[in-house]
Every structure is written in C-alpha cells, then in structure tokens.
RNA sequence: GCCGCGUUCGUCUAGUGGCCUAGGACGCCGCCCUUUCACGGCGGUAGCACGGGUUCAAAUCCCGUACGCGGUACCA
C-alpha cells in the first residue's frame, strides 16, 4: 500500500484521554507500518467546549508517548491549516455546493420549535421523531418557505443552519476494515446539521471535507463513530468524492462497565489523562505496549514490544471487534518490565530528580546508584525507589506496627544491643555486608536462636519496615554511624 | 424505544470447520530459590453466553434468544 495518510483528529475539549492516545497509536502504527504520513488535525469547531490548553497537551502527550506527527499545527505540510477553526472557507464552499445540488438546505427553526415537533410526534405514537424527509416538510426551511422569504431571513441576519437532505429510503452500505460490511437504512438517519448557526461546521461536514482535502486514505477512529459513518458516506457521494477506507476501533471499557470515561475511571483510581501518566512517571513504552494490546495482538505469544516492533507487526486485520476492559494491573506489569530493563546510569538522573523533589539533598551519584541497584527489582513505578526506599535517605520516622508486633520481643533490645556493640568494633572501611553478616551470625549461633530472631528486629530498627533489599547490603550502604544510631534509637523507643 | 455493533478463563487475548480433552499473558493460589520482601524458576486455578440448525466433524458457518456496548444534539 503506498501513499497511506492517516489522521488523528482530537477535539480540544480537555486533556488528551487514554482512549484518544490509543486511537492515535493505532493510526500512528498503521501509518508507519506502511511508510505513510501521520497527520494531527485539531477539530476545534465547538466553541462552547473549547479548552485553550488542550492542543498543547495533545501534542506534548503524543511526543511523550513516542509518536511524532508528520503534519499538524506547527508542523505544516502541504495540506494545512490543520485547525478546523482556520478552515472555514472550505466548509462554507462545500455546504454551498450541496445546497446548489439540492442535497442540503437552509433551516430556520428554533430549538423550541424542533422540540415541539418532537414532542408532538412522540405524542401521536412516533417513538423516535426525527427531522427527516417527512417532518422537514412541515418545518421552517428553504424547502418549505418561499424563496423570497428565505432571502429576506438571510439578509436580515436571522439565525440559520444548513442541513443535509437525507434521502427517504435508501440503503447505505460500506465496508469497515474491522467489521466487514455494515449497512444502514437512511430512514433511521436525521437531516444532519452541517453548518451551525455560528457559521462553524459540525463534525460530520468538517470531517468529510478535511479528510478529502487532506487526502486521508484510512480513517481509523473509535466505534462511537460507526453510527454516523453512513452520513459521511452520503456526504462523500454527494460531493463526488471517493470515501477513505474506514476502521472503527473497539472501545476501551471501564472495569465497572460502559466506555472508560473520566468519571468511572477516576472512581476506580485509574488515571484517565495521558498527563496523569506523565506525572505518575509511568514508562511511556509500558503504556504504549499495554495500549497496543488492548484490542490488538500479534497473533503469537509475544507480549513485549518496542515501538519499532509494533510498527513492524501492526495490521488492521489483527484488531479485535469487542470492547476491551482497561486492566490496570497488567499495565503495572508492563511498567515493571520496562523499568527493570533500564540501565542504572539512565535511571540515575530520574531518581535524583525524585530525591530532590522529596527533599532528599546531598546524596552522591554513587550512593544513588547503589540505592537503584538495591531497589530495582522491587519498584513498579519510578517514584517507588524513593517512597519504598525512604530509609536510604532519612531515619525511619515510625516503625511498622505489624512488624513490631511480630519481631520485637522482650529480649530483643538485649540482642540488638549485642549486635550493636559487635559492629561498633568494625572499622569504617571494614563495614561491609559480609563482615556485618558474620557478626550477626556469630551472635545467633552463640545464643542458639534462629537467624530471623535477630535479623528482623535489626531490619525494623534500621529501615522501620519488615521487608526490603538484602539487609547487610543496606547497612553497608547506609554506613556505620547511621546504622548504629538507628539501632540505638530503636532500642530506646520500642 | 429505535438503529447499529459486539460476546473464548476474573481481565487482555490465540483460535478463520478436523492439529482444541481450547494455547499464552496479567491476576490469584501453591512449591522451589532466598534465614526478610521482591526478582527468578516450576506448577495449579479458571473460559468457547444460551438454544436451534448445517456438516462425517463446529469455539469456528447459518438462524434465533439473552446480555453488553455505542448512537439516537446547532458535542465531538
């Protein structure tokens, strides 16, 4: 396939959503797989819901995730401008053409009048009243009003909209790349608004005009668009254009049911905005890999892919049809996986930043690197190096209750004291894991007790909690002074 | 309600009529490793929504039912 061009066309009504990122990803993978172009188009035709910061957030999020756009706002290709608010002339032009062809018309009805019509029809037994081939003839529009009145209304700047003249009975059939042939009866469609009274186009018109003008070959979008696809097909037909291939992606669902929305996701502690994943220090590769597998699979048992591998393997045919529930724990698994594959040197600056933010200053790179080495197998998310390893940076502020109960017995202070005195005799340069362990073992043997009887209390005293990396390595890294003082503190306070 | 789309372990999925007594991964459980926790290794748990066809043979094809989801705006 050559000259593939796809677009990601978000509406800047808020921060980029995780579902939007997946749509972008599938578009990106498809484009790159075919050596085609990935276009970003900003669909800012809804003035009421417009959010100024959204566009920047979208671009930043895409970049963070490793997707670079080939064309878009700030990256002009030959098909700009890439914001729909800057393309008004095109929509006006093609709306006018449709009117001239008698495939669209002006309408002057107020919202109340339309509501009245619906209410009236509903009362008389029509369960789903529409502004359609039948009802349009009893409304105020350029099909029912005399020409001079239409002109008068337009000239006196009265509000008007342009509606698509949907045929009364026609079967609209098209082939979806994921679902196969889908067909709709035009009876079920209403006379879609094409141009709103503010002069801006609705999604349907803008989308069709732009996809054509931008020479988009494949429209890959969420399943929520499937029902409006027939309207788009009609528009392509009337405008005399060949429709692009269409692929409607299965939706990402909430574990609670329904499509994953801001509300039902946040209730479950699932971050919804890409920005939240950035702030939460997720690895972009993990999110991408996870998202790619939400609705797609390579067909074999491989699970971990880089972006390049995804590009190589991706195909529309391998996308599933059913909605996929967002599985947070699998994402975490991916994150752990990628986190562990990052070399210490690369992790260092990032962990350092985390330490700084937590107010842990004055630690050398060498020290930090040791912490990373010790903590790496234990962290799921980057911030956990610091959160779960706080004792590498400060004295334990408190002691974990459960562990205290389990490990700190009556004779413990005495044992810990014994251990303290033993290691106090070690020179600074001899304060090594093996040496420390030897001392502890000696006491355990001498006292005839289990290893854990002493090790657990020491761990508790030094770290405040009952789990963590090798205790002796930890103590070596902490250094003699800190260890001794923590041991003393614990004996005194527990 | 109407229109459309879906439905394989709890979850993501493999499966395109015989290779399926349905494979992998996450989760969960157990064992091993480790005198902690994790990592790692090994093993276990659990699924073709239901009912009819078609066929020598159906998770796979057809019809129906149920359930889920989407749409039904001068929002995208």
Coordinates of C-alpha atoms (C1' of nucleotides) in Angstrom, one line a residue:
Chain A
X1 CA 0.0 0.0 0.0
X2 CA 1.5 3.3 -0.9
X3 CA 0.8 6.9 0.0
X4 CA -1.0 5.9 3.1
X5 CA -2.2 9.0 5.0
X6 CA -4.0 8.8 8.3
X7 CA -5.0 11.4 10.8
X8 CA -5.6 11.7 14.5
X9 CA -8.3 14.3 14.9
X10 CA -9.0 15.1 18.5
X11 CA -11.3 17.8 19.7
X12 CA -9.5 20.2 22.1
X13 CA -12.2 20.0 24.8
X14 CA -9.9 18.7 27.5
X15 CA -6.7 17.0 28.2
X16 CA -5.8 14.0 26.0
X17 CA -7.6 11.0 27.2
X18 CA -6.1 7.5 27.4
X19 CA -8.7 6.3 24.8
X20 CA -7.6 9.1 22.5
X21 CA -4.0 8.0 22.9
X22 CA -4.8 4.5 21.8
X23 CA -6.6 5.8 18.7
X24 CA -3.6 7.9 18.0
X25 CA -1.3 4.9 18.5
X26 CA -3.2 2.7 16.1
X27 CA -3.2 5.4 13.5
X28 CA 0.5 6.0 14.0
X29 CA 1.4 2.3 13.9
X30 CA -0.7 1.9 10.7
X31 CA 0.9 4.9 9.0
X32 CA 4.4 4.0 9.9
X33 CA 3.9 0.3 9.0
X34 CA 3.1 1.5 5.5
X35 CA 5.6 4.2 5.4
X36 CA 2.8 6.8 5.3
X37 CA 2.0 10.1 7.0
X38 CA 0.6 10.6 10.4
X39 CA -1.4 13.8 10.5
X40 CA -2.7 15.7 13.5
X41 CA -5.8 17.7 12.9
X42 CA -7.4 19.8 15.6
X43 CA -11.2 19.6 15.5
X44 CA -12.0 22.8 17.3
X45 CA -15.4 23.5 15.9
X46 CA -17.2 23.5 19.3
X47 CA -16.7 27.0 20.7
X48 CA -18.6 26.2 23.9
X49 CA -16.4 23.3 24.9
X50 CA -13.1 24.7 23.7
X51 CA -10.2 24.4 26.1
X52 CA -7.2 26.6 25.3
X53 CA -4.5 24.4 26.8
X54 CA -5.8 21.2 25.2
X55 CA -3.9 21.5 22.0
X56 CA -0.6 21.8 23.7
X57 CA -1.4 18.9 26.0
X58 CA -2.3 16.7 23.0
X59 CA 1.0 17.4 21.2
X60 CA 3.0 17.0 24.4
X61 CA 1.3 13.8 25.2
X62 CA 1.9 12.4 21.8
X63 CA 5.6 13.3 21.9
X64 CA 5.9 11.8 25.4
X65 CA 4.5 8.6 24.1
X66 CA 7.0 8.5 21.3
X67 CA 4.7 9.5 18.4
X68 CA 5.9 12.2 16.2
X69 CA 3.5 13.8 13.8
X70 CA 4.4 14.3 10.2
X71 CA 1.9 17.2 9.7
X72 CA -0.2 19.3 12.0
X73 CA -0.4 22.6 13.8
X74 CA 3.2 23.9 14.0
X75 CA 4.4 21.3 11.5
X76 CA 3.0 22.4 8.2
X77 CA 2.8 20.0 5.3
X78 CA 1.0 20.7 2.1
X79 CA -2.5 20.3 3.4
X80 CA -2.8 23.0 6.1
X81 CA -4.1 24.7 8.0
X82 CA -4.6 21.9 10.5
X83 CA -7.0 23.5 12.8
X84 CA -10.6 23.4 11.6
X85 CA -11.3 26.8 13.0
X86 CA -8.9 28.1 10.3
X87 CA -10.6 26.2 7.5
X88 CA -14.0 27.9 7.5
X89 CA -13.8 28.8 3.8
X90 CA -13.8 25.2 2.7
X91 CA -16.8 24.2 4.8
X92 CA -18.7 27.2 3.5
X93 CA -17.8 26.3 0.0
X94 CA -18.9 22.7 0.1
X95 CA -22.0 23.5 2.1
X96 CA -23.0 25.9 -0.7
X97 CA -22.3 23.3 -3.3
X98 CA -24.6 20.8 -1.6
X99 CA -27.4 23.4 -1.4
X100 CA -26.9 24.1 -5.0
X101 CA -27.2 20.5 -5.8
X102 CA -30.4 20.3 -3.7
X103 CA -28.7 17.9 -1.3
X104 CA -28.7 20.3 1.6
X105 CA -31.0 23.1 2.7
X106 CA -31.2 26.1 5.0
X107 CA -33.3 25.8 8.1
X108 CA -34.6 28.5 10.4
X109 CA -36.3 26.5 13.1
X110 CA -35.6 27.5 16.7
X111 CA -34.6 24.9 19.3
X112 CA -38.1 25.2 20.8
X113 CA -39.8 24.6 17.5
X114 CA -37.8 21.5 17.0
X115 CA -38.6 20.3 20.5
X116 CA -42.3 21.0 19.9
X117 CA -42.2 19.0 16.8
X118 CA -40.6 16.0 18.5
X119 CA -43.0 16.2 21.4
X120 CA -46.0 16.4 19.1
X121 CA -44.8 13.4 17.1
X122 CA -44.0 11.4 20.2
X123 CA -47.5 12.0 21.5
X124 CA -49.0 10.7 18.3
X125 CA -47.1 7.5 18.6
X126 CA -43.8 8.0 16.9
X127 CA -41.2 6.7 19.3
X128 CA -38.2 8.3 17.7
X129 CA -39.2 11.5 15.9
X130 CA -36.5 13.0 13.7
X131 CA -36.0 16.0 11.5
X132 CA -36.2 13.9 8.3
X133 CA -37.6 13.5 4.8
X134 CA -41.2 13.7 6.1
X135 CA -41.0 16.1 9.0
X136 CA -38.8 18.6 7.2
X137 CA -41.8 19.5 5.0
X138 CA -43.7 21.0 8.0
X139 CA -40.7 22.9 9.3
X140 CA -39.3 26.3 8.5
X141 CA -36.6 25.8 5.9
X142 CA -35.7 26.6 2.4
X143 CA -37.7 23.6 1.1
X144 CA -40.9 24.9 2.6
X145 CA -40.6 28.6 2.7
X146 CA -41.0 30.8 -0.5
X147 CA -37.7 31.8 -2.0
X148 CA -38.2 35.5 -1.2
X149 CA -38.8 34.8 2.4
X150 CA -35.7 32.7 2.6
X151 CA -33.8 35.5 1.1
X152 CA -35.4 38.0 3.4
X153 CA -34.5 36.0 6.5
X154 CA -30.9 35.5 5.4
X155 CA -30.5 39.2 4.6
X156 CA -31.8 40.3 7.9
X157 CA -29.2 38.2 9.5
X158 CA -31.6 35.8 11.0
X159 CA -30.0 32.6 12.5
X160 CA -29.9 29.7 10.1
X161 CA -28.3 26.4 9.8
X162 CA -27.6 24.1 6.9
X163 CA -29.0 20.6 7.0
X164 CA -28.2 17.5 4.9
X165 CA -31.1 16.3 2.8
X166 CA -31.0 12.7 3.7
X167 CA -33.0 10.6 1.2
X168 CA -36.2 9.0 2.4
X169 CA -35.5 5.4 1.6
X170 CA -32.0 4.3 0.7
X171 CA -29.7 1.6 2.0
X172 CA -26.3 2.8 2.8
X173 CA -23.7 0.1 2.8
X174 CA -20.0 0.3 3.3
X175 CA -17.1 -2.0 4.2
X176 CA -15.5 -1.4 7.6
X177 CA -11.9 -2.7 7.7
X178 CA -12.5 -4.3 11.1
X179 CA -16.2 -5.2 10.9
X180 CA -16.8 -6.1 7.3
X181 CA -19.9 -4.9 5.6
X182 CA -22.2 -2.7 7.6
X183 CA -25.5 -1.3 6.3
X184 CA -27.9 1.3 7.5
X185 CA -31.3 2.4 6.2
X186 CA -31.5 6.2 5.5
X187 CA -34.9 6.2 7.3
X188 CA -33.1 5.9 10.6
X189 CA -31.0 9.0 9.9
X190 CA -32.0 12.5 10.5
X191 CA -31.2 15.5 8.4
X192 CA -27.8 16.1 10.0
X193 CA -26.8 19.7 10.7
X194 CA -23.9 20.5 8.5
X195 CA -23.3 24.2 9.4
X196 CA -24.3 25.5 12.8
X197 CA -25.8 28.9 13.3
X198 CA -22.4 30.3 14.4
X199 CA -21.2 29.5 10.9
X200 CA -18.9 26.7 12.0
X201 CA -19.3 23.2 10.6
X202 CA -20.4 20.2 12.7
X203 CA -18.0 17.3 13.0
X204 CA -19.7 15.5 10.1
X205 CA -19.1 18.1 7.4
X206 CA -15.7 19.2 8.6
X207 CA -14.5 15.7 8.9
X208 CA -15.5 14.7 5.4
X209 CA -14.3 17.8 3.8
X210 CA -10.9 17.7 5.6
X211 CA -10.3 14.0 5.1
X212 CA -10.9 14.5 1.4
X213 CA -8.8 17.7 1.1
X214 CA -6.0 16.2 3.2
X215 CA -6.1 13.1 1.1
X216 CA -6.6 10.8 4.1
X217 CA -6.6 7.2 2.9
X218 CA -7.7 5.5 6.1
X219 CA -10.0 6.8 8.8
X220 CA -9.2 4.9 12.0
X221 CA -11.4 6.0 14.8
X222 CA -13.4 4.8 17.8
X223 CA -16.5 2.7 17.5
X224 CA -18.6 5.6 18.8
X225 CA -18.4 6.9 15.2
X226 CA -19.8 3.8 13.5
X227 CA -23.4 5.1 13.6
X228 CA -22.5 8.3 11.9
X229 CA -20.4 6.7 9.2
X230 CA -23.4 6.4 6.8
X231 CA -23.9 10.2 7.0
X232 CA -20.3 10.6 6.0
X233 CA -20.7 8.1 3.2
X234 CA -23.7 10.1 1.9
X235 CA -21.6 13.3 2.0
X236 CA -18.8 11.7 0.1
X237 CA -21.2 10.5 -2.5
X238 CA -22.9 13.9 -2.9
X239 CA -19.6 15.7 -3.1
X240 CA -18.5 13.3 -5.7
X241 CA -15.6 12.0 -3.7
X242 CA -14.2 8.6 -3.1
X243 CA -14.6 7.8 0.6
X244 CA -11.4 6.7 2.5
X245 CA -11.3 3.3 4.0
X246 CA -12.8 3.2 7.4
X247 CA -11.8 1.2 10.5
X248 CA -13.9 1.5 13.7
X249 CA -11.9 0.5 16.7
X250 CA -13.5 -1.4 19.7
X251 CA -13.9 0.9 22.7
X252 CA -11.8 0.8 25.9
X253 CA -14.2 -0.2 28.7
X254 CA -14.3 0.6 32.4
X255 CA -14.0 -2.4 34.7
X256 CA -17.3 -1.2 36.0
X257 CA -18.9 -1.4 32.6
X258 CA -19.5 1.3 30.0
X259 CA -16.9 3.0 28.0
X260 CA -14.0 4.3 30.0
X261 CA -14.8 7.8 30.9
X262 CA -13.2 10.4 33.1
X263 CA -15.7 9.7 35.9
X264 CA -15.9 6.0 36.0
X265 CA -12.1 5.7 35.7
X266 CA -11.2 8.1 38.4
X267 CA -13.6 6.4 40.8
X268 CA -11.5 3.2 40.3
X269 CA -8.2 5.0 40.7
X270 CA -7.4 4.6 37.0
X271 CA -5.6 7.6 35.6
X272 CA -7.6 8.9 32.5
X273 CA -5.5 11.7 31.1
X274 CA -2.2 11.0 29.5
X275 CA -0.8 13.8 31.6
X276 CA -1.6 11.8 34.7
X277 CA 0.7 9.0 33.4
X278 CA 3.4 11.5 32.7
X279 CA 3.1 12.9 36.2
X280 CA 2.9 9.5 37.7
X281 CA 6.2 8.7 36.0
X282 CA 4.9 5.7 34.1
X283 CA 7.3 4.5 31.4
X284 CA 5.9 5.6 28.0
X285 CA 6.9 2.3 26.5
X286 CA 4.9 0.4 29.0
X287 CA 1.7 2.5 28.3
X288 CA 2.2 2.1 24.6
X289 CA 2.7 -1.6 24.8
X290 CA -0.2 -2.0 27.1
X291 CA -2.5 0.1 24.9
X292 CA -1.4 -1.6 21.7
X293 CA -2.6 -4.9 23.2
X294 CA -5.9 -3.5 24.3
X295 CA -7.7 -4.6 21.1
X296 CA -4.9 -5.9 19.1
X297 CA -2.5 -8.8 19.2
X298 CA 0.3 -10.0 17.0
X299 CA -1.2 -13.5 16.7
X300 CA 1.5 -15.3 18.6
X301 CA 2.7 -15.5 22.2
X302 CA 4.9 -12.4 22.3
X303 CA 3.8 -9.7 24.7
X304 CA 6.6 -7.2 25.0
X305 CA 7.3 -4.9 22.1
X306 CA 9.1 -1.8 21.4
X307 CA 7.5 0.9 19.3
X308 CA 9.6 -0.2 16.3
X309 CA 8.5 -3.8 16.7
X310 CA 4.9 -2.7 17.0
X311 CA 5.2 -0.8 13.8
X312 CA 6.6 -3.8 12.1
X313 CA 3.9 -6.2 13.3
X314 CA 0.8 -3.9 13.3
X315 CA -2.1 -4.6 11.0
X316 CA -5.8 -3.7 10.9
X317 CA -6.7 -7.3 10.3
X318 CA -5.5 -8.3 13.7
X319 CA -7.7 -5.8 15.6
X320 CA -10.5 -7.4 17.6
X321 CA -14.1 -6.4 17.5
X322 CA -15.2 -6.5 21.1
X323 CA -14.6 -3.8 23.7
X324 CA -11.6 -4.3 26.0
X325 CA -11.6 -3.6 29.7
X326 CA -8.8 -1.5 31.0
X327 CA -6.7 -3.7 33.2
X328 CA -4.6 -1.6 35.4
X329 CA -2.6 -4.4 36.9
X330 CA -1.4 -5.5 33.5
X331 CA -0.2 -2.0 32.8
X332 CA 1.8 -2.1 36.1
X333 CA 3.3 -5.4 35.0
X334 CA 4.4 -3.8 31.8
X335 CA 5.8 -0.9 33.7
X336 CA 7.8 -3.1 36.0
X337 CA 9.1 -4.9 33.0
X338 CA 10.3 -1.8 31.2
X339 CA 11.6 -0.2 34.4
X340 CA 13.9 -3.1 35.1
X341 CA 15.3 -3.1 31.6
X342 CA 16.6 0.5 32.0
X343 CA 20.3 0.7 32.9
X344 CA 21.2 2.3 36.2
X345 CA 23.0 5.1 34.6
X346 CA 19.9 6.1 32.7
X347 CA 17.8 5.8 35.8
X348 CA 20.1 7.9 37.9
X349 CA 19.1 11.4 36.8
X350 CA 15.5 10.5 37.0
X351 CA 15.8 9.0 40.5
X352 CA 17.9 12.0 41.5
X353 CA 15.1 14.3 40.5
X354 CA 12.7 12.3 42.5
X355 CA 15.0 12.5 45.5
X356 CA 15.3 16.3 45.1
X357 CA 11.6 16.7 44.9
X358 CA 11.2 14.7 48.1
X359 CA 13.7 17.0 49.8
X360 CA 16.5 14.4 50.0
X361 CA 19.5 16.5 49.1
X362 CA 23.2 15.9 49.4
X363 CA 23.5 12.3 48.2
X364 CA 26.2 11.4 45.8
X365 CA 25.5 9.8 42.4
X366 CA 27.4 6.8 43.6
X367 CA 25.1 6.4 46.6
X368 CA 22.0 6.9 44.5
X369 CA 23.2 4.3 42.0
X370 CA 23.6 1.8 44.9
X371 CA 20.1 2.6 46.0
X372 CA 18.8 2.0 42.5
X373 CA 20.7 -1.3 42.3
X374 CA 19.1 -2.5 45.6
X375 CA 15.6 -1.3 44.8
X376 CA 15.3 -2.0 41.1
X377 CA 13.6 -5.4 41.5
X378 CA 11.2 -4.0 43.9
X379 CA 9.8 -1.0 42.2
X380 CA 6.8 -0.9 39.9
X381 CA 6.8 2.8 39.2
X382 CA 9.8 5.1 39.3
X383 CA 8.7 7.1 42.4
X384 CA 8.8 3.9 44.4
X385 CA 12.6 4.0 44.5
X386 CA 12.2 6.9 46.9
X387 CA 8.9 6.1 48.5
X388 CA 9.7 2.5 49.4
X389 CA 13.4 3.3 50.0
X390 CA 12.9 6.3 52.1
X391 CA 15.1 4.8 54.8
X392 CA 18.1 5.3 52.5
X393 CA 17.6 9.0 52.8
X394 CA 16.3 9.6 56.3
X395 CA 15.9 7.9 59.6
X396 CA 12.7 5.9 60.0
X397 CA 10.1 8.3 61.3
X398 CA 8.0 5.4 62.6
X399 CA 8.1 1.7 62.9
X400 CA 5.6 -0.5 61.0
X401 CA 3.2 -1.7 63.6
X402 CA 2.7 -5.3 62.3
X403 CA 6.4 -5.9 62.1
X404 CA 6.9 -4.5 65.6
X405 CA 4.4 -6.9 66.9
X406 CA 5.9 -9.8 65.1
X407 CA 9.6 -9.2 65.5
X408 CA 10.1 -7.0 68.6
X409 CA 10.1 -9.3 71.6
X410 CA 11.0 -8.8 75.2
X411 CA 14.6 -9.9 74.9
X412 CA 15.1 -8.2 71.5
X413 CA 16.6 -5.0 72.9
X414 CA 19.3 -7.0 74.6
X415 CA 20.1 -9.0 71.4
X416 CA 20.1 -5.9 69.2
X417 CA 22.4 -4.2 71.8
X418 CA 24.8 -7.2 71.5
X419 CA 24.8 -6.8 67.7
X420 CA 25.3 -3.1 68.0
X421 CA 28.4 -3.5 70.2
X422 CA 29.8 -6.1 67.8
X423 CA 29.6 -4.0 64.7
X424 CA 30.7 -0.9 66.6
X425 CA 34.1 -2.5 66.7
X426 CA 34.3 -2.6 62.9
X427 CA 36.4 0.0 61.3
X428 CA 34.7 2.2 58.8
X429 CA 36.4 0.6 55.9
X430 CA 35.5 -2.8 57.3
X431 CA 31.9 -2.0 57.5
X432 CA 31.0 -4.4 54.7
X433 CA 28.0 -6.6 54.2
X434 CA 29.9 -9.9 54.6
X435 CA 31.5 -8.6 57.8
X436 CA 28.3 -7.4 59.3
X437 CA 26.6 -10.7 58.4
X438 CA 29.3 -12.6 60.1
X439 CA 28.9 -10.7 63.3
X440 CA 25.2 -11.3 63.3
X441 CA 25.6 -15.0 62.6
X442 CA 28.0 -15.3 65.4
X443 CA 25.5 -13.9 67.9
X444 CA 22.7 -16.0 66.6
X445 CA 24.8 -19.1 67.0
X446 CA 26.1 -18.2 70.4
X447 CA 22.6 -17.5 71.6
X448 CA 21.2 -20.6 70.0
X449 CA 18.4 -18.7 68.3
X450 CA 17.0 -18.5 64.8
X451 CA 18.6 -16.1 62.3
X452 CA 15.4 -14.2 61.8
X453 CA 15.0 -13.6 65.5
X454 CA 17.8 -11.1 65.2
X455 CA 17.7 -10.1 61.6
X456 CA 14.1 -9.0 61.6
X457 CA 14.5 -6.7 64.6
X458 CA 17.6 -5.2 63.1
X459 CA 15.8 -4.6 59.8
X460 CA 13.0 -3.0 61.7
X461 CA 15.4 -0.7 63.6
X462 CA 17.3 0.3 60.5
X463 CA 14.5 0.7 58.0
X464 CA 11.3 0.9 60.0
X465 CA 9.7 -1.8 58.0
X466 CA 9.7 -5.6 57.6
X467 CA 10.8 -6.0 54.0
X468 CA 13.3 -4.7 51.6
X469 CA 16.6 -5.5 49.9
X470 CA 19.4 -7.5 51.4
X471 CA 19.8 -6.1 54.9
X472 CA 23.5 -6.4 55.0
X473 CA 24.0 -4.6 51.7
X474 CA 21.6 -2.0 53.0
X475 CA 23.6 -1.5 56.2
X476 CA 26.8 -1.3 54.3
X477 CA 25.4 1.4 52.1
X478 CA 24.0 3.4 55.0
X479 CA 27.3 3.3 56.8
X480 CA 28.4 2.6 60.3
X481 CA 27.3 5.8 62.0
X482 CA 23.8 5.8 60.7
X483 CA 23.3 2.1 61.4
X484 CA 24.5 2.4 65.0
X485 CA 22.4 5.5 65.7
X486 CA 19.3 3.9 64.3
X487 CA 19.9 0.8 66.3
X488 CA 20.2 2.9 69.5
X489 CA 17.1 4.8 68.6
X490 CA 15.1 1.7 68.2
X491 CA 16.2 0.2 71.4
X492 CA 15.3 3.4 73.2
X493 CA 11.9 3.9 71.5
X494 CA 10.5 0.5 71.0
Chain B
rG1 C1' -38.0 2.6 22.3
rC2 C1' -35.5 2.7 17.6
rC3 C1' -30.9 1.8 14.7
rG4 C1' -26.0 -0.3 14.7
rC5 C1' -22.0 -3.2 16.7
rG6 C1' -20.3 -7.0 19.8
rU7 C1' -19.9 -11.8 23.1
rU8 C1' -13.4 -17.6 24.2
rC9 C1' -10.6 -18.3 31.6
rG10 C1' -11.9 -12.6 36.7
rU11 C1' -9.0 -9.5 32.7
rC12 C1' -6.1 -8.9 27.8
rU13 C1' -6.1 -12.4 24.1
rA14 C1' -4.6 -17.0 20.4
rG15 C1' -8.0 -19.7 17.5
rU16 C1' -10.6 -18.2 10.1
rG17 C1' -14.5 -26.4 10.1
rG18 C1' -10.7 -31.6 11.8
rC19 C1' -3.8 -30.0 14.8
rC20 C1' -8.7 -27.9 20.7
rU21 C1' -9.6 -33.4 26.3
rA22 C1' -9.1 -24.7 23.7
rG23 C1' -2.8 -22.1 23.8
rG24 C1' -0.3 -17.6 26.0
rA25 C1' -0.1 -13.3 29.4
rC26 C1' -1.9 -10.5 33.8
rG27 C1' -4.2 -11.5 38.4
rC28 C1' -4.9 -15.2 42.2
rC29 C1' -3.0 -19.8 44.8
rG30 C1' 0.9 -23.4 45.8
rC31 C1' 6.1 -25.1 45.6
rC32 C1' 11.4 -24.1 44.8
rC33 C1' 15.2 -20.3 45.3
rU34 C1' 16.1 -16.7 49.4
rU35 C1' 17.1 -17.5 57.2
rU36 C1' 13.1 -10.8 55.1
rC37 C1' 10.4 -8.7 50.9
rA38 C1' 10.9 -8.8 46.0
rC39 C1' 13.1 -10.9 41.4
rG40 C1' 13.5 -15.6 39.0
rG41 C1' 12.0 -20.9 38.2
rC42 C1' 8.2 -24.6 38.4
rG43 C1' 3.1 -26.0 38.9
rG44 C1' -2.1 -25.0 39.7
rU45 C1' -7.0 -22.3 39.3
rA46 C1' -10.4 -20.9 35.7
rG47 C1' -13.4 -19.9 29.7
rC48 C1' -16.0 -21.1 23.9
rA49 C1' -23.3 -16.7 26.8
rC50 C1' -27.7 -19.8 25.6
rG51 C1' -31.0 -22.6 22.1
rG52 C1' -31.6 -24.5 17.4
rG53 C1' -29.7 -25.8 12.7
rU54 C1' -25.8 -27.0 8.5
rU55 C1' -21.8 -30.9 8.4
rC56 C1' -18.9 -37.3 8.8
rA57 C1' -16.8 -33.2 12.1
rA58 C1' -18.3 -26.5 14.8
rA59 C1' -15.2 -22.2 19.7
rU60 C1' -15.0 -21.6 14.3
rC61 C1' -20.7 -21.4 9.3
rC62 C1' -26.3 -20.0 9.5
rC63 C1' -30.8 -18.6 12.4
rG64 C1' -32.9 -17.1 16.9
rU65 C1' -32.6 -15.6 22.1
rA66 C1' -30.1 -13.3 26.1
rC67 C1' -26.8 -10.0 27.7
rG68 C1' -23.3 -5.9 26.9
rC69 C1' -21.8 -1.6 24.4
rG70 C1' -22.4 2.5 21.0
rG71 C1' -25.5 6.0 18.5
rU72 C1' -30.1 8.5 18.6
rA73 C1' -27.6 17.1 19.8
rC74 C1' -26.8 23.6 16.2
rC75 C1' -20.9 17.7 21.1
rA76 C1' -17.1 15.6 19.1

